[in-house]
Coordinates of C-alpha atoms in Angstrom, one line a residue:
M1 CA -7.9 45.9 5.7
S2 CA -6.2 44.9 2.3
F3 CA -3.4 45.9 -0.1
P4 CA -0.9 47.9 1.5
I5 CA -1.4 47.7 4.9
V6 CA -1.8 43.7 4.0
R7 CA 0.9 41.7 2.2
N8 CA 1.0 38.3 2.3
R9 CA 4.8 38.3 1.1
R10 CA 5.5 39.0 3.6
L11 CA 5.8 36.5 5.1
R12 CA 7.7 34.5 2.3
S13 CA 11.0 37.5 2.5
S14 CA 13.4 33.8 3.1
N15 CA 13.8 30.8 3.6
A16 CA 13.9 30.3 7.9
L17 CA 10.7 32.3 7.4
R18 CA 9.2 30.6 5.2
N19 CA 10.3 27.1 7.2
L20 CA 8.7 28.9 10.2
V21 CA 5.2 29.5 9.0
R22 CA 4.7 26.1 7.0
E23 CA 1.8 24.5 7.7
T24 CA 2.4 21.3 6.6
S25 CA 5.2 18.9 6.6
L26 CA 7.0 15.6 6.0
S27 CA 8.7 13.4 8.3
V28 CA 10.9 10.3 7.9
H29 CA 8.2 9.1 10.2
D30 CA 5.5 9.3 7.8
L31 CA 6.6 6.9 5.5
I32 CA 6.0 3.7 4.6
Y33 CA 8.8 1.3 2.4
P34 CA 7.0 -1.3 0.6
I35 CA 9.1 -4.7 -0.2
F36 CA 9.0 -7.1 -3.0
V37 CA 10.5 -11.1 -1.4
T38 CA 10.6 -14.0 -3.3
H39 CA 12.1 -17.8 -3.5
G40 CA 15.7 -18.1 -4.2
S41 CA 19.2 -17.5 -4.1
Q42 CA 21.9 -14.5 -4.6
V43 CA 18.4 -12.6 -6.0
K44 CA 18.0 -8.9 -6.0
E45 CA 16.7 -8.5 -9.7
E46 CA 15.4 -4.8 -10.9
I47 CA 11.7 -4.5 -11.9
G48 CA 11.7 -3.6 -15.4
S49 CA 9.4 -0.7 -15.3
M50 CA 9.9 0.2 -12.1
P51 CA 13.6 1.6 -11.6
G52 CA 15.2 1.4 -8.3
V53 CA 12.5 -1.2 -7.3
Y54 CA 14.1 -4.9 -7.0
H55 CA 12.5 -8.4 -6.0
F56 CA 15.0 -10.1 -2.8
S57 CA 15.1 -13.8 -2.3
L58 CA 15.8 -14.2 1.8
D59 CA 19.8 -14.1 1.7
L60 CA 19.8 -10.6 0.7
L61 CA 17.1 -9.1 2.4
E62 CA 18.8 -8.2 5.8
Q63 CA 21.0 -5.5 3.6
E64 CA 18.3 -3.8 2.0
L65 CA 16.4 -3.3 5.6
K66 CA 19.8 -2.9 7.0
E67 CA 19.9 0.4 4.5
V68 CA 16.1 1.2 5.4
T69 CA 16.4 1.4 9.3
E70 CA 19.9 2.9 8.8
L71 CA 17.7 5.8 7.1
G72 CA 14.8 6.3 10.0
I73 CA 12.1 4.5 8.2
Q74 CA 10.6 2.5 10.8
A75 CA 7.7 0.3 8.9
I76 CA 7.7 -1.4 5.2
M77 CA 5.1 -2.8 3.9
L78 CA 6.0 -6.5 2.4
F79 CA 4.1 -8.5 -0.4
G80 CA 5.4 -11.7 -1.5
V81 CA 6.5 -13.3 -5.4
P82 CA 5.1 -17.2 -4.3
E83 CA 6.7 -20.5 -6.2
H84 CA 3.5 -22.0 -6.4
K85 CA 0.4 -21.0 -6.8
D86 CA -3.2 -22.3 -7.6
A87 CA -6.7 -21.4 -7.4
H88 CA -7.2 -20.9 -4.1
A89 CA -4.3 -19.5 -2.8
T90 CA -2.8 -22.4 -0.7
S91 CA 0.3 -20.4 -0.8
A92 CA -0.7 -17.3 0.8
H93 CA -2.1 -18.4 4.1
D94 CA 1.2 -22.0 4.0
A95 CA 2.8 -21.0 7.5
N96 CA 6.6 -21.3 5.7
G97 CA 5.2 -19.4 2.6
I98 CA 7.3 -16.7 1.5
V99 CA 5.8 -13.5 3.0
Q100 CA 5.7 -16.0 6.3
Q101 CA 9.2 -16.6 6.7
A102 CA 10.5 -13.2 5.7
T103 CA 8.3 -12.0 8.3
R104 CA 10.2 -14.0 10.8
L105 CA 13.3 -12.9 9.7
I106 CA 12.5 -10.0 9.5
K107 CA 11.5 -9.4 13.7
Q108 CA 14.6 -11.7 13.9
W109 CA 16.7 -9.0 12.2
F110 CA 15.2 -5.4 12.9
P111 CA 12.7 -6.4 15.9
E112 CA 11.6 -2.7 15.9
L113 CA 10.7 -2.2 12.5
L114 CA 7.4 -3.1 11.9
V115 CA 6.5 -5.0 9.2
I116 CA 3.3 -4.4 7.9
A117 CA 2.0 -7.6 5.8
D118 CA 0.3 -7.5 2.7
T119 CA -3.5 -9.6 2.9
C120 CA -4.4 -10.3 -0.7
L121 CA -4.8 -13.1 -3.1
C122 CA -4.3 -12.2 -6.8
Q123 CA 0.1 -12.6 -6.1
F124 CA -1.0 -16.2 -4.9
T125 CA -4.1 -17.6 -7.3
D126 CA -3.0 -19.0 -10.5
H127 CA -5.3 -17.2 -12.0
G128 CA -4.6 -13.5 -10.7
H129 CA -7.9 -12.6 -8.6
C130 CA -8.4 -11.6 -5.6
G131 CA -10.5 -14.4 -4.5
V132 CA -12.8 -17.9 -5.5
V133 CA -13.7 -17.8 -9.1
H134 CA -16.6 -19.2 -9.8
F135 CA -17.4 -20.2 -13.0
D136 CA -21.5 -19.4 -13.4
E137 CA -23.0 -21.8 -16.3
K138 CA -25.9 -19.7 -16.8
K139 CA -24.6 -16.4 -16.7
Q140 CA -21.5 -18.2 -18.8
R141 CA -19.4 -15.8 -17.2
A142 CA -16.7 -16.7 -13.9
E143 CA -17.7 -14.4 -11.2
I144 CA -15.5 -13.8 -8.0
L145 CA -17.6 -15.1 -5.0
N146 CA -17.3 -13.1 -1.9
D147 CA -17.9 -15.2 1.1
P148 CA -15.8 -17.9 0.7
S149 CA -12.4 -15.7 -0.6
L150 CA -12.9 -14.2 3.3
E151 CA -12.1 -17.4 4.3
L152 CA -9.1 -17.6 2.6
L153 CA -8.0 -14.0 4.0
V154 CA -8.4 -15.2 7.4
K155 CA -6.6 -18.0 7.1
T156 CA -4.0 -15.4 5.9
A157 CA -4.2 -12.9 8.3
V158 CA -3.8 -15.7 10.8
S159 CA -1.1 -17.5 9.8
Q160 CA 1.0 -13.8 8.9
A161 CA 0.2 -12.8 12.1
E162 CA 1.6 -15.9 13.8
A163 CA 4.9 -15.1 12.0
G164 CA 5.0 -12.1 13.7
A165 CA 3.6 -9.4 11.5
D166 CA 3.1 -6.1 13.0
I167 CA 0.2 -4.7 10.7
I168 CA -2.5 -6.8 8.6
A169 CA -3.1 -4.9 5.5
P170 CA -6.5 -6.7 3.5
S171 CA -6.1 -5.2 -0.2
N172 CA -8.8 -7.7 -1.3
M173 CA -11.8 -5.1 -1.2
M174 CA -14.1 -8.1 -0.4
D175 CA -17.5 -7.3 1.1
G176 CA -17.1 -7.4 4.6
F177 CA -13.3 -8.4 4.8
V178 CA -12.3 -6.4 7.7
Y179 CA -15.4 -7.7 10.3
A180 CA -13.7 -11.3 8.8
I181 CA -10.1 -10.6 9.3
R182 CA -10.7 -9.0 13.0
Q183 CA -12.6 -11.6 14.0
G184 CA -10.7 -14.1 12.9
L185 CA -7.4 -12.4 14.3
D186 CA -9.3 -12.1 17.6
E187 CA -10.2 -16.0 18.1
A188 CA -6.7 -16.9 17.0
G189 CA -5.3 -14.4 19.8
Y190 CA -3.9 -12.1 18.2
D191 CA -6.5 -8.9 19.1
Q192 CA -3.6 -6.6 19.4
V193 CA -2.7 -6.9 15.9
P194 CA -4.0 -3.9 14.1
I195 CA -5.9 -3.8 10.6
M196 CA -4.3 -1.3 8.3
S197 CA -7.5 -1.5 5.1
Y198 CA -7.4 -0.9 2.0
S199 CA -11.0 0.8 2.7
V200 CA -11.2 2.8 -1.1
K201 CA -9.5 0.8 -3.3
F202 CA -10.1 2.1 -7.0
A203 CA -10.2 -0.6 -9.6
S204 CA -7.3 2.1 -11.9
S205 CA -4.6 1.6 -14.5
Y206 CA -2.1 3.0 -12.1
Y207 CA -1.2 -0.5 -11.2
G208 CA 0.2 -1.8 -13.7
P209 CA 4.1 -1.4 -12.5
F210 CA 3.4 -3.7 -9.8
R211 CA 1.2 -6.4 -11.6
E212 CA 4.3 -7.0 -13.1
A213 CA 6.7 -6.6 -9.7
A214 CA 3.9 -9.1 -7.9
H215 CA 2.9 -11.3 -11.2
S216 CA -0.3 -10.5 -10.6
T217 CA -2.2 -9.8 -13.9
P218 CA -5.7 -11.4 -14.0
K219 CA -5.7 -14.6 -16.7
F220 CA -9.3 -13.0 -17.7
G221 CA -11.6 -10.1 -17.3
D222 CA -10.8 -7.9 -14.4
R223 CA -11.1 -6.6 -11.1
K224 CA -14.3 -4.2 -11.2
T225 CA -16.5 -5.8 -9.8
Y226 CA -14.7 -5.6 -6.2
Q227 CA -12.2 -2.6 -6.8
M228 CA -13.8 0.8 -7.1
D229 CA -15.3 3.0 -10.1
P230 CA -13.0 5.9 -10.3
G231 CA -16.0 7.8 -10.9
N232 CA -17.2 7.4 -7.3
A233 CA -16.7 9.7 -4.0
R234 CA -19.9 9.0 -2.4
E235 CA -19.5 5.1 -2.5
A236 CA -16.0 5.7 -1.1
L237 CA -17.8 7.1 2.3
R238 CA -19.3 4.1 2.4
E239 CA -16.8 2.0 2.0
A240 CA -14.4 3.5 4.4
E241 CA -17.5 3.8 7.1
S242 CA -18.3 0.2 6.7
D243 CA -14.1 -0.5 7.4
V244 CA -14.7 2.2 10.7
V245 CA -17.7 -0.4 11.8
E246 CA -15.7 -3.2 11.0
G247 CA -13.5 -2.2 13.7
A248 CA -10.2 -1.1 11.1
D249 CA -8.0 0.6 12.4
F250 CA -5.9 3.2 9.7
L251 CA -8.1 3.9 6.4
M252 CA -6.1 3.9 3.4
V253 CA -6.8 5.8 -0.6
K254 CA -5.2 4.0 -3.4
P255 CA -4.1 5.5 -5.5
A256 CA -3.0 8.8 -4.1
M257 CA -2.7 11.1 -7.1
A258 CA -5.8 11.3 -8.9
Y259 CA -8.0 10.8 -6.0
M260 CA -6.8 13.1 -3.8
D261 CA -9.9 14.5 -2.8
I262 CA -10.9 10.7 -1.7
I263 CA -8.3 11.5 1.0
R264 CA -9.6 15.3 2.0
T265 CA -12.8 13.8 2.3
L266 CA -12.3 10.3 4.1
R267 CA -9.8 13.2 6.6
D268 CA -13.2 15.4 7.1
Q269 CA -15.4 12.3 7.7
F270 CA -13.0 9.9 9.9
D271 CA -10.5 10.9 12.7
L272 CA -8.2 6.9 12.1
P273 CA -4.7 6.8 10.6
L274 CA -5.1 7.8 7.0
V275 CA -2.4 5.9 4.8
A276 CA -2.4 7.3 0.8
Y277 CA -0.9 4.5 -1.2
N278 CA 1.2 6.2 -3.9
V279 CA 1.4 3.2 -6.1
S280 CA 3.4 1.8 -8.7
G281 CA 2.2 4.0 -12.5
E282 CA 2.6 6.8 -9.7
Y283 CA 6.1 6.3 -9.2
S284 CA 7.0 4.7 -12.6
M285 CA 5.8 8.1 -14.5
I286 CA 7.9 10.6 -12.5
K287 CA 11.1 7.8 -12.6
A288 CA 10.8 7.8 -16.0
A289 CA 10.5 11.3 -17.0
S290 CA 13.6 12.0 -14.4
L291 CA 15.5 10.0 -16.1
Q292 CA 14.5 12.0 -19.7
G293 CA 15.4 15.0 -17.9
W294 CA 11.9 16.7 -18.0
V295 CA 11.6 16.9 -14.5
D296 CA 13.3 17.3 -11.0
E297 CA 13.1 14.0 -9.1
K298 CA 12.9 15.0 -5.8
S299 CA 11.5 18.7 -6.3
I300 CA 8.8 17.0 -7.4
V301 CA 8.0 13.8 -5.6
M302 CA 8.6 15.8 -2.3
E303 CA 6.2 18.6 -3.6
T304 CA 3.4 15.5 -4.2
M305 CA 4.6 14.1 -0.8
I306 CA 3.4 17.4 0.6
G307 CA 0.1 17.5 -1.5
F308 CA -0.5 14.1 0.2
K309 CA -0.1 15.6 3.4
R310 CA -1.3 18.6 2.7
A311 CA -5.0 16.9 1.1
G312 CA -5.3 14.7 5.1
A313 CA -2.7 11.6 5.0
D314 CA -1.2 10.8 8.2
L315 CA 0.9 8.5 6.7
I316 CA 2.4 7.5 2.5
I317 CA 3.6 4.0 1.1
T318 CA 5.8 5.2 -1.3
Y319 CA 8.4 3.4 -3.1
F320 CA 10.4 6.7 -3.0
A321 CA 10.6 6.2 0.5
K322 CA 14.9 5.5 0.9
D323 CA 15.5 8.7 -1.3
I324 CA 12.9 10.8 0.6
A325 CA 15.0 9.5 3.7
G326 CA 17.8 10.6 2.2
W327 CA 16.4 13.7 1.2
L328 CA 15.2 15.2 4.4
K329 CA 18.6 13.9 5.9

């Protein structure tokens, strides 16, 4: 049957009817809020390229998290900006590192709030790469060594779990990182701590504002030898499958907006919870356009989030989380 018997507009005639038949919805429980913590006192410093996003010192963190929890947000992604950096990212796995200190405080203040610890090295290395750097004399170039980097990542993950992190989220894209961290956590007695793997992380131009926020811009070269080529979709399946086999509990696609086809591909192939990271550049573009009055911020953000969900994401990491939670209320 077809028109005039079939009239698709019948199910769009009122707001109540549209709500009744909506296929995809968004809940505050789908949101993960990224937070940047740093040393010092009385620090609430806005990040220039990310209006509304701040660095927080630990003495001002409780008030921010009180607001987060009152909005109903149940999970945060914790990023640390350290005082000390060196070639081997020692402050990343220091028991008194900034992420570890923040995690212990958060679990005292808000024990039910899920702390997801970003497990990477780039903020903590003086060269800004996500692993151990070696200069190859023959090739006359610096290389990021895979297996020695895994050792540092395991140390970092275990120290974060010891501090009370609920979920470990490795974002480095070294081969075998999920297996190494799973083994390290299990041996340390943290076999119940899940791994949220940055399974498919592209070498993207959308990360610029984050690198300002995390002070993690590489001092030389780029990250294309370990992060994925934006042109590759089949490789994304191989990366995700490796993580599934190695024991990941969540899979992630980063960035999200330009890679919704990848989100859908992973959703169709795997049954683990799937996370979309709505990254800094995506946030900053919408913020800049809304501040100019070119777009309606609320409408475009909510449409974007529904797009991620429709593509197959179960969870969304987004700097808009507080705004969205307020709008949903």
